[in-house]
XYZ file of C-alpha atoms in Angstrom:
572
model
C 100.703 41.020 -30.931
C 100.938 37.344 -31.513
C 98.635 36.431 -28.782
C 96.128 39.026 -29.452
C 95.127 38.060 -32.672
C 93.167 34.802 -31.597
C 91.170 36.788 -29.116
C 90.633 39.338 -31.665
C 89.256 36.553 -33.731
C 87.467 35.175 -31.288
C 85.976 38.347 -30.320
C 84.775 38.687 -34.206
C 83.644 35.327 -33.955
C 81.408 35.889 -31.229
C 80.171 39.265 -32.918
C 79.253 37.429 -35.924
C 77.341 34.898 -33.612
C 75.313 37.822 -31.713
C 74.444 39.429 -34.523
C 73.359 36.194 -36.732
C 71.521 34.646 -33.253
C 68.404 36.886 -33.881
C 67.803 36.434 -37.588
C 66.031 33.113 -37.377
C 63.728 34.645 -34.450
C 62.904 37.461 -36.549
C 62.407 35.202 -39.632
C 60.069 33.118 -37.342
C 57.971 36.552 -36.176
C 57.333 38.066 -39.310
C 56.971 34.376 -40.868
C 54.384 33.796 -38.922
C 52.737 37.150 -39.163
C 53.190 36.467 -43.063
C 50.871 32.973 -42.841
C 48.078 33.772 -40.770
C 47.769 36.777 -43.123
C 48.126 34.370 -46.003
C 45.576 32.586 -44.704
C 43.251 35.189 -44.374
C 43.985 35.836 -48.163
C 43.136 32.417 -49.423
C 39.638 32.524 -46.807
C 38.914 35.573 -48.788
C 39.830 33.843 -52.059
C 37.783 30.744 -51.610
C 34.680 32.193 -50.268
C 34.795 35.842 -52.491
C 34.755 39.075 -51.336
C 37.645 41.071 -53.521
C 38.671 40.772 -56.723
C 39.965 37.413 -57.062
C 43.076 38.192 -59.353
C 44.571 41.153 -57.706
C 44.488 39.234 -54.079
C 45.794 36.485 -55.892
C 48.771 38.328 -57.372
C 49.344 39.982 -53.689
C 49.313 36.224 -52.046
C 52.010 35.299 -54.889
C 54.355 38.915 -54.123
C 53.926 38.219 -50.589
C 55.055 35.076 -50.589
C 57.886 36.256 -52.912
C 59.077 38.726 -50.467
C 58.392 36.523 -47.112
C 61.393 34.617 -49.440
C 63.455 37.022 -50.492
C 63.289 38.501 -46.399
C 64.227 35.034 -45.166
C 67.094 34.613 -47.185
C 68.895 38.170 -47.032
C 67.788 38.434 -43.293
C 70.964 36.582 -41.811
C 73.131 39.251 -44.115
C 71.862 42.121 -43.402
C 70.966 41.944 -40.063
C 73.505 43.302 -37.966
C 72.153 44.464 -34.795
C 69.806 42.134 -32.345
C 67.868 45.276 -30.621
C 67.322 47.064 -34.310
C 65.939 43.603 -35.684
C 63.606 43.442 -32.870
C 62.215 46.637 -32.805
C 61.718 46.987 -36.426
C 60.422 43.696 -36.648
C 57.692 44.650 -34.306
C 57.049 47.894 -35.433
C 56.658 46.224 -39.272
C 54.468 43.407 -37.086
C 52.319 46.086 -35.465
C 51.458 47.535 -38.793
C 50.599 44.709 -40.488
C 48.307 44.280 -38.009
C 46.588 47.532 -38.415
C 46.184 46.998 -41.966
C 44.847 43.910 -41.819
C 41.900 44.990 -39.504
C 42.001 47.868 -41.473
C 40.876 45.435 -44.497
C 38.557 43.222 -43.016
C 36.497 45.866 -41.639
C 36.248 47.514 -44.992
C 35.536 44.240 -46.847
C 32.914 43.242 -44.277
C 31.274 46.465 -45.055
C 30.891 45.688 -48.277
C 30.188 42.036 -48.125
C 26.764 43.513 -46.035
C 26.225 45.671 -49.034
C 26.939 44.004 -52.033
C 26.852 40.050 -52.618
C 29.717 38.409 -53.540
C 29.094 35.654 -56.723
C 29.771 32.564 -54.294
C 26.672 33.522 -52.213
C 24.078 31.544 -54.077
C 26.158 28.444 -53.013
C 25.250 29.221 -49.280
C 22.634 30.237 -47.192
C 21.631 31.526 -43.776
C 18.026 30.692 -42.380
C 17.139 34.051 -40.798
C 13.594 33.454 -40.335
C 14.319 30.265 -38.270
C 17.095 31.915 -35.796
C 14.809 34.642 -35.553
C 11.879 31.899 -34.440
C 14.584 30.337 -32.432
C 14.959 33.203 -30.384
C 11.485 34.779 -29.648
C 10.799 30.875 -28.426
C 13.498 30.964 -26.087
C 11.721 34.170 -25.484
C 8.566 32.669 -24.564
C 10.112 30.171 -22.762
C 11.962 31.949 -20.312
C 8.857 34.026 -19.428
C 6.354 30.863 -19.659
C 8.701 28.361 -18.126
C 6.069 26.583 -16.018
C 3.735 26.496 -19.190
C 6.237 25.141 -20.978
C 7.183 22.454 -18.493
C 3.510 21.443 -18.093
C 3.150 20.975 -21.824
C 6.378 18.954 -22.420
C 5.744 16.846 -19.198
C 1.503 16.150 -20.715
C 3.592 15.101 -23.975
C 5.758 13.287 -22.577
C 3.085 11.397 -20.912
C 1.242 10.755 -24.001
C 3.617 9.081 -25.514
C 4.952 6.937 -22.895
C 2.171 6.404 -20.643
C 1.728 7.706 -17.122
C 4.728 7.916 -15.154
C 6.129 5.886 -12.119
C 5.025 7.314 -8.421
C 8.429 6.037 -7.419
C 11.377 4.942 -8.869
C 14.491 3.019 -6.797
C 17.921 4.849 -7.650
C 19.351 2.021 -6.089
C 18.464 0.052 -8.754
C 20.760 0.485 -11.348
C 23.736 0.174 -9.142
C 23.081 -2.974 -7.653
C 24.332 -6.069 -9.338
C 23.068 -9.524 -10.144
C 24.613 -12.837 -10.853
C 23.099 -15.158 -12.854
C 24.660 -17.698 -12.736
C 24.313 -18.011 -8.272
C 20.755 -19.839 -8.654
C 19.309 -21.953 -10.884
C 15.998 -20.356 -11.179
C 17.775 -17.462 -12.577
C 19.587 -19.009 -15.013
C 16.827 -19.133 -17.395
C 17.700 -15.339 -17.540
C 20.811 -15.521 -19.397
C 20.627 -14.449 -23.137
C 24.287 -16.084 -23.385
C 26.167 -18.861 -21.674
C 28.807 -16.112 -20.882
C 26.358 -13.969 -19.294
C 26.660 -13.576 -15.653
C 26.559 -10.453 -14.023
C 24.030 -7.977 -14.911
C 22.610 -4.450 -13.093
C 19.488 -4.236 -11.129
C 17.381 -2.916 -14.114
C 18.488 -5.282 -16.654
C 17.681 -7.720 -13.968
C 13.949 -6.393 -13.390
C 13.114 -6.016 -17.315
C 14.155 -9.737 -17.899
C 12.243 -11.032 -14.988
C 9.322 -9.142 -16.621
C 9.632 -10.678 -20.134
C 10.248 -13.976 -17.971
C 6.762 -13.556 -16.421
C 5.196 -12.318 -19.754
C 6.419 -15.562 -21.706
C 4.790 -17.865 -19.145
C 1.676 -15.954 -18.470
C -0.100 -14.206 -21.629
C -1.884 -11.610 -21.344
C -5.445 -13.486 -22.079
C -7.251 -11.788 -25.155
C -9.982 -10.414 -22.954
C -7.619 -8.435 -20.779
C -5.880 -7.577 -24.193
C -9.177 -6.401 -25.708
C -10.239 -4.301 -22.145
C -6.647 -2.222 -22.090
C -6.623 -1.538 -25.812
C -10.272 0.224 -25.514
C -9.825 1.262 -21.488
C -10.474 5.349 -20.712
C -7.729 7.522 -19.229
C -8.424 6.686 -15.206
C -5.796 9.928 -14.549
C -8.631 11.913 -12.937
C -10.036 8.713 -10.399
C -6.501 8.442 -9.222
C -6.803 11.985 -7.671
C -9.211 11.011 -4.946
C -9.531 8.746 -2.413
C -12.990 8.437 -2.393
C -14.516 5.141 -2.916
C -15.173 4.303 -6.491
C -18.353 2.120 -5.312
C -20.969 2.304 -2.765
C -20.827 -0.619 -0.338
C -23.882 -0.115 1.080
C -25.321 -1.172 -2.319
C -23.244 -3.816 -3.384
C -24.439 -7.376 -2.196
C -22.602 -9.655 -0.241
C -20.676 -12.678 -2.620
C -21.014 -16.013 -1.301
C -17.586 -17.386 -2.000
C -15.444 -14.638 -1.043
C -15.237 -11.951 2.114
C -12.847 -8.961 2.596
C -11.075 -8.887 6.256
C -8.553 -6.839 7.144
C -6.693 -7.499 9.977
C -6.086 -4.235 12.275
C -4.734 -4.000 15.578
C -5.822 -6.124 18.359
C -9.125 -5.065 20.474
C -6.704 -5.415 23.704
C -3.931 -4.426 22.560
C -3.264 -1.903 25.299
C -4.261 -4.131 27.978
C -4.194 -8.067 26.518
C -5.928 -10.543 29.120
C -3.564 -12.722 31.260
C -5.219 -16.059 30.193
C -7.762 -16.890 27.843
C -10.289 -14.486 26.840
C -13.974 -16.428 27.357
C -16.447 -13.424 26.694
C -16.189 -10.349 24.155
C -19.043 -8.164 22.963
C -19.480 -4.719 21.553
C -21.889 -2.080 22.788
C -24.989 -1.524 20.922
C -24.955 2.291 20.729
C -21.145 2.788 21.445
C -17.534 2.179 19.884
C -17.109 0.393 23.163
C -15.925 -3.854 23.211
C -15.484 -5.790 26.443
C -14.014 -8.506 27.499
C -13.585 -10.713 30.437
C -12.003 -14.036 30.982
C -10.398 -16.629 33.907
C -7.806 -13.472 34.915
C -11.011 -12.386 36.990
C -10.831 -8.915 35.271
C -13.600 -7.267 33.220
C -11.965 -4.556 30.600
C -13.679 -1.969 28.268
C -11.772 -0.625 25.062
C -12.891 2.021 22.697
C -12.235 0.979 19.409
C -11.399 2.153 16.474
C -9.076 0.273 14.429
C -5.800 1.766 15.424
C -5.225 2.859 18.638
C -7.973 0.879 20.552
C -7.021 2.658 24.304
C -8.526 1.238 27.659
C -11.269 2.898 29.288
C -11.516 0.967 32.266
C -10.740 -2.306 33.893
C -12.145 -4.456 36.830
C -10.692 -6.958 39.059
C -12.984 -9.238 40.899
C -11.016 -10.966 43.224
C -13.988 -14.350 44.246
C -14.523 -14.823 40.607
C -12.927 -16.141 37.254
C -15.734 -14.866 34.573
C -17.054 -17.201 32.366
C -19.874 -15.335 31.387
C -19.898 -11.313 30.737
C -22.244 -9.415 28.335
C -24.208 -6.121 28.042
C -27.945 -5.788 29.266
C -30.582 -2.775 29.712
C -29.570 -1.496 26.438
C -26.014 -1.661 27.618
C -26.291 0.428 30.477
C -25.578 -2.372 32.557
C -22.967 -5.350 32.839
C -23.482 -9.045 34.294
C -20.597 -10.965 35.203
C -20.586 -14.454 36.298
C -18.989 -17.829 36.599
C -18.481 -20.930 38.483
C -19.631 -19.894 41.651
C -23.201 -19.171 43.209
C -23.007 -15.271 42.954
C -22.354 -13.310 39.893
C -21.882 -9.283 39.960
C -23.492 -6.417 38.081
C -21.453 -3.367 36.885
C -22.902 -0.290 36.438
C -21.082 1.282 32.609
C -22.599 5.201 33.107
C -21.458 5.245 37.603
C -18.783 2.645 37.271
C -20.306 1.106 40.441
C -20.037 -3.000 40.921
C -22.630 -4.879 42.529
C -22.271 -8.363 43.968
C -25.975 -10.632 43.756
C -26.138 -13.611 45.911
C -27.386 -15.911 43.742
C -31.035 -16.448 42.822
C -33.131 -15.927 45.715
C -35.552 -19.060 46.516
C -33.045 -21.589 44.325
C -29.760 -22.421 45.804
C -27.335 -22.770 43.029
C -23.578 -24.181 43.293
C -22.987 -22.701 39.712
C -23.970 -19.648 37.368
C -21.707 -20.175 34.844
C -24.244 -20.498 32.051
C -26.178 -16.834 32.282
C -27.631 -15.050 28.995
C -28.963 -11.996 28.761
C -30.173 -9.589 25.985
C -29.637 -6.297 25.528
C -32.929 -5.046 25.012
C -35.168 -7.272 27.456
C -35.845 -7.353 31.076
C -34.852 -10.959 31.195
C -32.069 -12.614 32.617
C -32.050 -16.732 32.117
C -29.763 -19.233 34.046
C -29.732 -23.119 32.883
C -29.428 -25.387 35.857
C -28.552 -29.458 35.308
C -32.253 -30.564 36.158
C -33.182 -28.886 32.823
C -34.901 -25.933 34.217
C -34.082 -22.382 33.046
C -34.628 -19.487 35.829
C -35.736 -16.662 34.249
C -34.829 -13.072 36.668
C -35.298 -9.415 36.021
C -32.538 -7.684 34.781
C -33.252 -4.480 36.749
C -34.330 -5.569 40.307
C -32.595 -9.113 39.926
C -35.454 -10.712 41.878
C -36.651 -14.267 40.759
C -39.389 -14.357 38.228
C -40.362 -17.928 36.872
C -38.831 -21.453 36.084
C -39.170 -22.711 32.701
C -38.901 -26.674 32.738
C -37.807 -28.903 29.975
C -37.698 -32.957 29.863
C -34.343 -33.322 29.437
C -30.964 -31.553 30.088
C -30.906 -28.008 28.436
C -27.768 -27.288 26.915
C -28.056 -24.128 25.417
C -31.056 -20.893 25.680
C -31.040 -18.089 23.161
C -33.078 -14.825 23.474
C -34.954 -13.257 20.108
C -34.049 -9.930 19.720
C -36.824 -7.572 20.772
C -36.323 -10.078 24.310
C -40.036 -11.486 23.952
C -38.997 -14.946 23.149
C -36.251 -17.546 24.323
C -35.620 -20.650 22.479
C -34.092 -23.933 24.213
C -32.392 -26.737 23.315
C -31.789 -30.331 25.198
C -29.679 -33.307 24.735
C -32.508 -35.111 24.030
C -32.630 -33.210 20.164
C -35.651 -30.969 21.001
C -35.879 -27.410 20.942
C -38.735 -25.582 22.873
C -39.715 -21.790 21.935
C -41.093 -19.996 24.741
C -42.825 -16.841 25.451
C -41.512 -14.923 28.279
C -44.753 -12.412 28.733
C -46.795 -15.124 29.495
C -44.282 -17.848 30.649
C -45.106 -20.642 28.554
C -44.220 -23.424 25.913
C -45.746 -22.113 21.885
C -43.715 -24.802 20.586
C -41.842 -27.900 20.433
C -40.080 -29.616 17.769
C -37.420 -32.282 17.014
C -34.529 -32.233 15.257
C -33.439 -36.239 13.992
C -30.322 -34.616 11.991
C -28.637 -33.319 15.121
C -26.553 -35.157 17.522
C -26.213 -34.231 21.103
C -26.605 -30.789 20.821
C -24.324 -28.227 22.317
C -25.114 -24.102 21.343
C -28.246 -22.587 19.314
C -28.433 -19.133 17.929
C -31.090 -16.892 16.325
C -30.287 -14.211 13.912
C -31.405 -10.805 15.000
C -34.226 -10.756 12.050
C -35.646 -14.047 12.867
C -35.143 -15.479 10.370
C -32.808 -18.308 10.717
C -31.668 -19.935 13.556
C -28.706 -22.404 13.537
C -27.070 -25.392 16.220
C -23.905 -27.132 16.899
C -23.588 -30.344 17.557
C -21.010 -32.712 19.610
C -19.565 -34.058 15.934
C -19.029 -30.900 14.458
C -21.993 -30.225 12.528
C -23.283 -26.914 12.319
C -27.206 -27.145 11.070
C -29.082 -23.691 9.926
C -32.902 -23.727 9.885
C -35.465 -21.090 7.847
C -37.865 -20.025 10.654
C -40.284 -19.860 8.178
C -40.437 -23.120 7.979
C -40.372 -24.309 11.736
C -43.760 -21.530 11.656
C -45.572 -23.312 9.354
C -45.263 -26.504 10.367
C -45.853 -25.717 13.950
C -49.088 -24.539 12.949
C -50.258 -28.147 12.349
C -49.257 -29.918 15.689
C -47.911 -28.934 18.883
C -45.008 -31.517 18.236
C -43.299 -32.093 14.348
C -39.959 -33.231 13.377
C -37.594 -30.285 11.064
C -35.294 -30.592 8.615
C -32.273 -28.081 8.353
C -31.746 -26.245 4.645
C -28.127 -26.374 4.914
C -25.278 -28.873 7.086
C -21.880 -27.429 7.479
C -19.170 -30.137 8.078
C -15.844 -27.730 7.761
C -15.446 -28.592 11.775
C -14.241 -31.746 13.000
C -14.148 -31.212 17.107
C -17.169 -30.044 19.296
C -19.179 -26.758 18.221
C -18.752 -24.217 21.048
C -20.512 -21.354 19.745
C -22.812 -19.731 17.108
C -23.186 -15.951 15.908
C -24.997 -14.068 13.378
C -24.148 -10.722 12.093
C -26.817 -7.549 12.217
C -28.155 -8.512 8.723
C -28.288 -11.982 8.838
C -25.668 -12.292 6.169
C -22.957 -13.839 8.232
C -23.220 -17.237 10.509
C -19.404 -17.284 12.249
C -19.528 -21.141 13.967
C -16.535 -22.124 16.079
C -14.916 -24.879 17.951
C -12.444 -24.699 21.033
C -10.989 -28.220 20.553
C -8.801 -27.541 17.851
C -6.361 -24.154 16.872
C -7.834 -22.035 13.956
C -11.279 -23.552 14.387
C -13.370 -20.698 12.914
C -15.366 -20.767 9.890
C -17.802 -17.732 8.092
C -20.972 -18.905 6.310
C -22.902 -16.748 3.692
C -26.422 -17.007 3.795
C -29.223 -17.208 2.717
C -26.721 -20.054 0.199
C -25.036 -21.504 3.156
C -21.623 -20.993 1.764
C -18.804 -21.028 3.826
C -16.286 -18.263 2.675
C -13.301 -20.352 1.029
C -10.629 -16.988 1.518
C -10.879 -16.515 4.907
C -9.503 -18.060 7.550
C -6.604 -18.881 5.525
C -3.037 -20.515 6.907
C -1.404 -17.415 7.747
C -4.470 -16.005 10.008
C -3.465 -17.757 13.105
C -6.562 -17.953 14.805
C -5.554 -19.704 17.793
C -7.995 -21.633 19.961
C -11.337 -19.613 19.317
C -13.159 -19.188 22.703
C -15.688 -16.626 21.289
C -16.618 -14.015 18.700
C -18.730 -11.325 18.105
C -19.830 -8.525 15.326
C -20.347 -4.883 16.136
C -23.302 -3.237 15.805
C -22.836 -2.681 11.507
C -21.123 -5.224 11.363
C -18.108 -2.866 10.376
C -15.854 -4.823 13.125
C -15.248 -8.622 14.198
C -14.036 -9.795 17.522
C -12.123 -12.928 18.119
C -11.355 -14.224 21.835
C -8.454 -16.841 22.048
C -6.742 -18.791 24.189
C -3.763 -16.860 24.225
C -5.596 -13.580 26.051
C -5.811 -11.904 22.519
C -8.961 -10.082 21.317
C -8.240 -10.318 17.527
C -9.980 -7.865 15.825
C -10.825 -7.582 12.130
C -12.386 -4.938 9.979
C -14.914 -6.049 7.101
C -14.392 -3.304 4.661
C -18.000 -4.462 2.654
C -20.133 -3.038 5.757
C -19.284 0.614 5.594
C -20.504 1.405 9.425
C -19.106 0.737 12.504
């Protein structure tokens, strides 16, 4: 009996401990379940809705009781499962009642104001608003769109075509260059990103350069230009605009020969009077034809003459017909439309060692060859039989044909130039030039209206025809004087050409790389823009304009047919 009455105590211990172990988890539930319900009270206190004294008199007993329950609970609880269960049942109606309440006081809050309701308000007219525009919006979304986007741009200008991503991730330091220094705000500023970067370069550039007051003045009272950006239609007619004397348009496009570039240096090119067609010829003893057009520029056909290195190749016959020659006493004839080739033995009656220096023109029956004795053969361009000598005192350097073919001017060493009619074979007129020296090319424009000549110094003189007429009316011999010298060229003038309009004069030396100047006329300008350093001419061996004057042709040493467009002369 002894040494059962610790276990029995222990037993009652440990009774006493089960049933006092679920009191304070009870007290917690229904503690809990007593606050938030307190809280609802004092919500309903502060912001009205029942009668402010009983509910406050309820709070008060509640509270009393949540007390009175936490004290007694660890007496008279005595079982854990009945706690438990009663505490949840008790929980579980509490509940009930609570919805019970607010349901019945939010039906009456709808019906009747409570006194605190002037202190508050709710905008229903705007939510209302607020939703038939989301309405609207979800069944107009594109109009929408359009009209935020067309406000947007009004207030912050048009906006960029494209905009770099990149740009904002990519960092700059400062401090690695000295020119970008200057763009510190700080002497602890270093690193910055790509758009920080790009708006202080721009204030940079705005601090050195104003904006002048005129350009100021012209953007504060410019139009909208939204609608011209639309199209790409040209904004101005070329065609009516008039050629400025100090400045000319190229653009560079792919070369003529691109497709087929010459082996050596390119000596002849010239562009078909009725066709998109160029050729060119040179000392690789091959005669080529190109279509052009700018960007692809494919072959059409090539020759190989295997006796002769051309010097000499140009259309004639209104460019059914091609004539090549060179440094031999034969030259050959090329039919364009059969794509037959023809080899001439010379000129029949006159035995010649060299043919080297042949013109033609396109739309006469003339073909003349300058010999050393100063004589110039003239032969027929269809039956290439022998027609008539022309003789001139001294050694003819260079012959030029008008261009309806009726006429051929001369020029000799000696500083004279002849004219000479080819129906009747004879001199009209002789003059002499004192301003030249030693002569080497002449060149008519095709209106007749100017005719220019290169010397041996580099001196480029251009004569009004209108002139040379009227004094050649008083004597069979006179002395002219040229309107305009151009001195741009220091080395030996190899060549003269004029465009179709007798707007352009392009003069050019072989001596020298990049030799190749432009002259506007009738002011005898040369064009200061172009060539510039970066054009990389090479050695100019020849040039030529197409039939518009839409396209320029440059031959150079290096077997390249450079070819340029001239974007003020809209044809080809």
């Amino acid at each position: 009996t002894k040494r059962e009455e610790p276990i029995r105590k222990d037993s009652q211990s440990s009774d006493e401990d089960r049933t006092e172990r679920p009191a304070p988890r009870a007290k917690r539930s229904k503690r809990r379940h007593a606050k938030s319900r307190a809280e609802v009270d004092l919500e309903k206190l502060v912001f009205g809705g029942a009668d402010e004294k009983d509910l406050g008199s309820d709070i008060f007993s509640k509270i009393g009781q949540e007390t009175s329950a936490y004290v007694g609970s660890g007496s008279e609880a005595s079982d854990d499962e009945e706690m438990e269960s009663a505490a949840d049942e008790e929980d579980d109606d509490e509940e009930k009642e609570d919805e019970d309440e607010e349901e019945q006081e939010d039906e009456d809050n709808d019906d009747e104001p409570s006194k605190d309701d002037s202190l508050f308000f709710v905008d229903t007219e705007r939510d209302e608003d607020m939703a038939n525009s989301e309405s609207d919006t979800s069944a107009d979304g594109s109009d929408s769109g359009e009209e935020s986007a067309a406000e947007e741009e009004e207030s912050t200008g048009p906006k960029a075509a494209w905009v770099d991503d990149d740009t904002k991730d990519a960092q700059v330091a400062l401090k690695a260059q000295s020119r970008s220094r200057k763009l510190r705000e700080t002497q602890s500023d270093n690193v910055v990103s790509g758009d920080v970067y790009e708006e202080r370069l721009r204030q940079q550039f705005q601090k050195i350069h104003a904006v002048p007051k005129w350009a100021a003045e012209a953007e504060a009272n410019q139009e909208d230009g939204s609608e011209l950006l639309k199209t790409t239609k040209s904004l101005l007619s070329k065609s009516s605009t008039v050629l400025q004397p100090t400045r000319l348009d190229t653009v560079r496009v792919r070369n003529a020969n691109q497709t087929a570039p010459s082996q050596s240096a390119v000596l002849s090119v010239q562009f078909h009077p009725t066709s998109n067609v160029l050729l060119t010829a040179g000392l690789d003893k091959t005669l080529r034809l190109f279509e052009v057009d700018g960007k692809e520029n494919h072959k059409i056909q090539s020759i190989y003459f295997k006796d002769l290195s051309v010097t000499t190749a140009q259309f004639i016959r209104g460019g059914q017909e091609v004539v090549v020659s060179g440094r031999r006493g034969y030259y050959y004839s090329v039919d364009v439309e059969r794509g037959s080739v023809n080899r001439i033995n010379g000129i029949p009656g006159h035995k010649m060692a060299s043919l080297e220096f042949m013109r033609g023109n396109i739309n006469g029956d003339r073909l003349a060859i300058m010999s050393n004795g100063g004589q110039i053969h003239l032969v027929s361009a269809r039956t290439k039989q022998f027609i008539h000598t022309l003789p001139m005192n001294g050694v003819v350097r260079d012959i030029s044909f008008t261009a309806d073919g009726n006429y051929l001017w001369s020029t000799g060493l000696d500083n004279e130039v002849y004219q000479w009619d080819l129906r009747q074979n004879r001199c009209l007129s002789r003059w002499h030039d004192s301003t030249a020296f030693r002569p080497t090319c002449l060149g008519l424009s095709q209106d007749g209206s100017y005719y220019a000549s290169g010397d041996n110094s580099g001196v480029v003189n251009i004569y009004d025809t209108n002139s040379v007429t009227q004094a050649a009316s008083g004597s069979s011999m006179f002395n002219v004087k040229p309107f305009k010298s151009v001195n741009n060229l220091t080395t030996s003038i190899r060549g003269v050409k004029f465009n179709h309009s007798s707007e352009i004069l392009g003069i050019f030396s072989r001596h020298k790389a990049d030799q190749l100047k432009l002259v506007h006329l009738p002011t005898g300008t040369v064009f200061a823009n172009w060539p510039s350093m970066s054009s990389h001419l090479g050695n100019v061996q020849c040039i030529d304009f197409s039939p518009q004057s839409g396209f320029m042709a440059v031959g150079n040493d290096s077997g390249k047919a450079l070819l340029y467009r001239l974007p003020h002369y809209s044809g080809y």
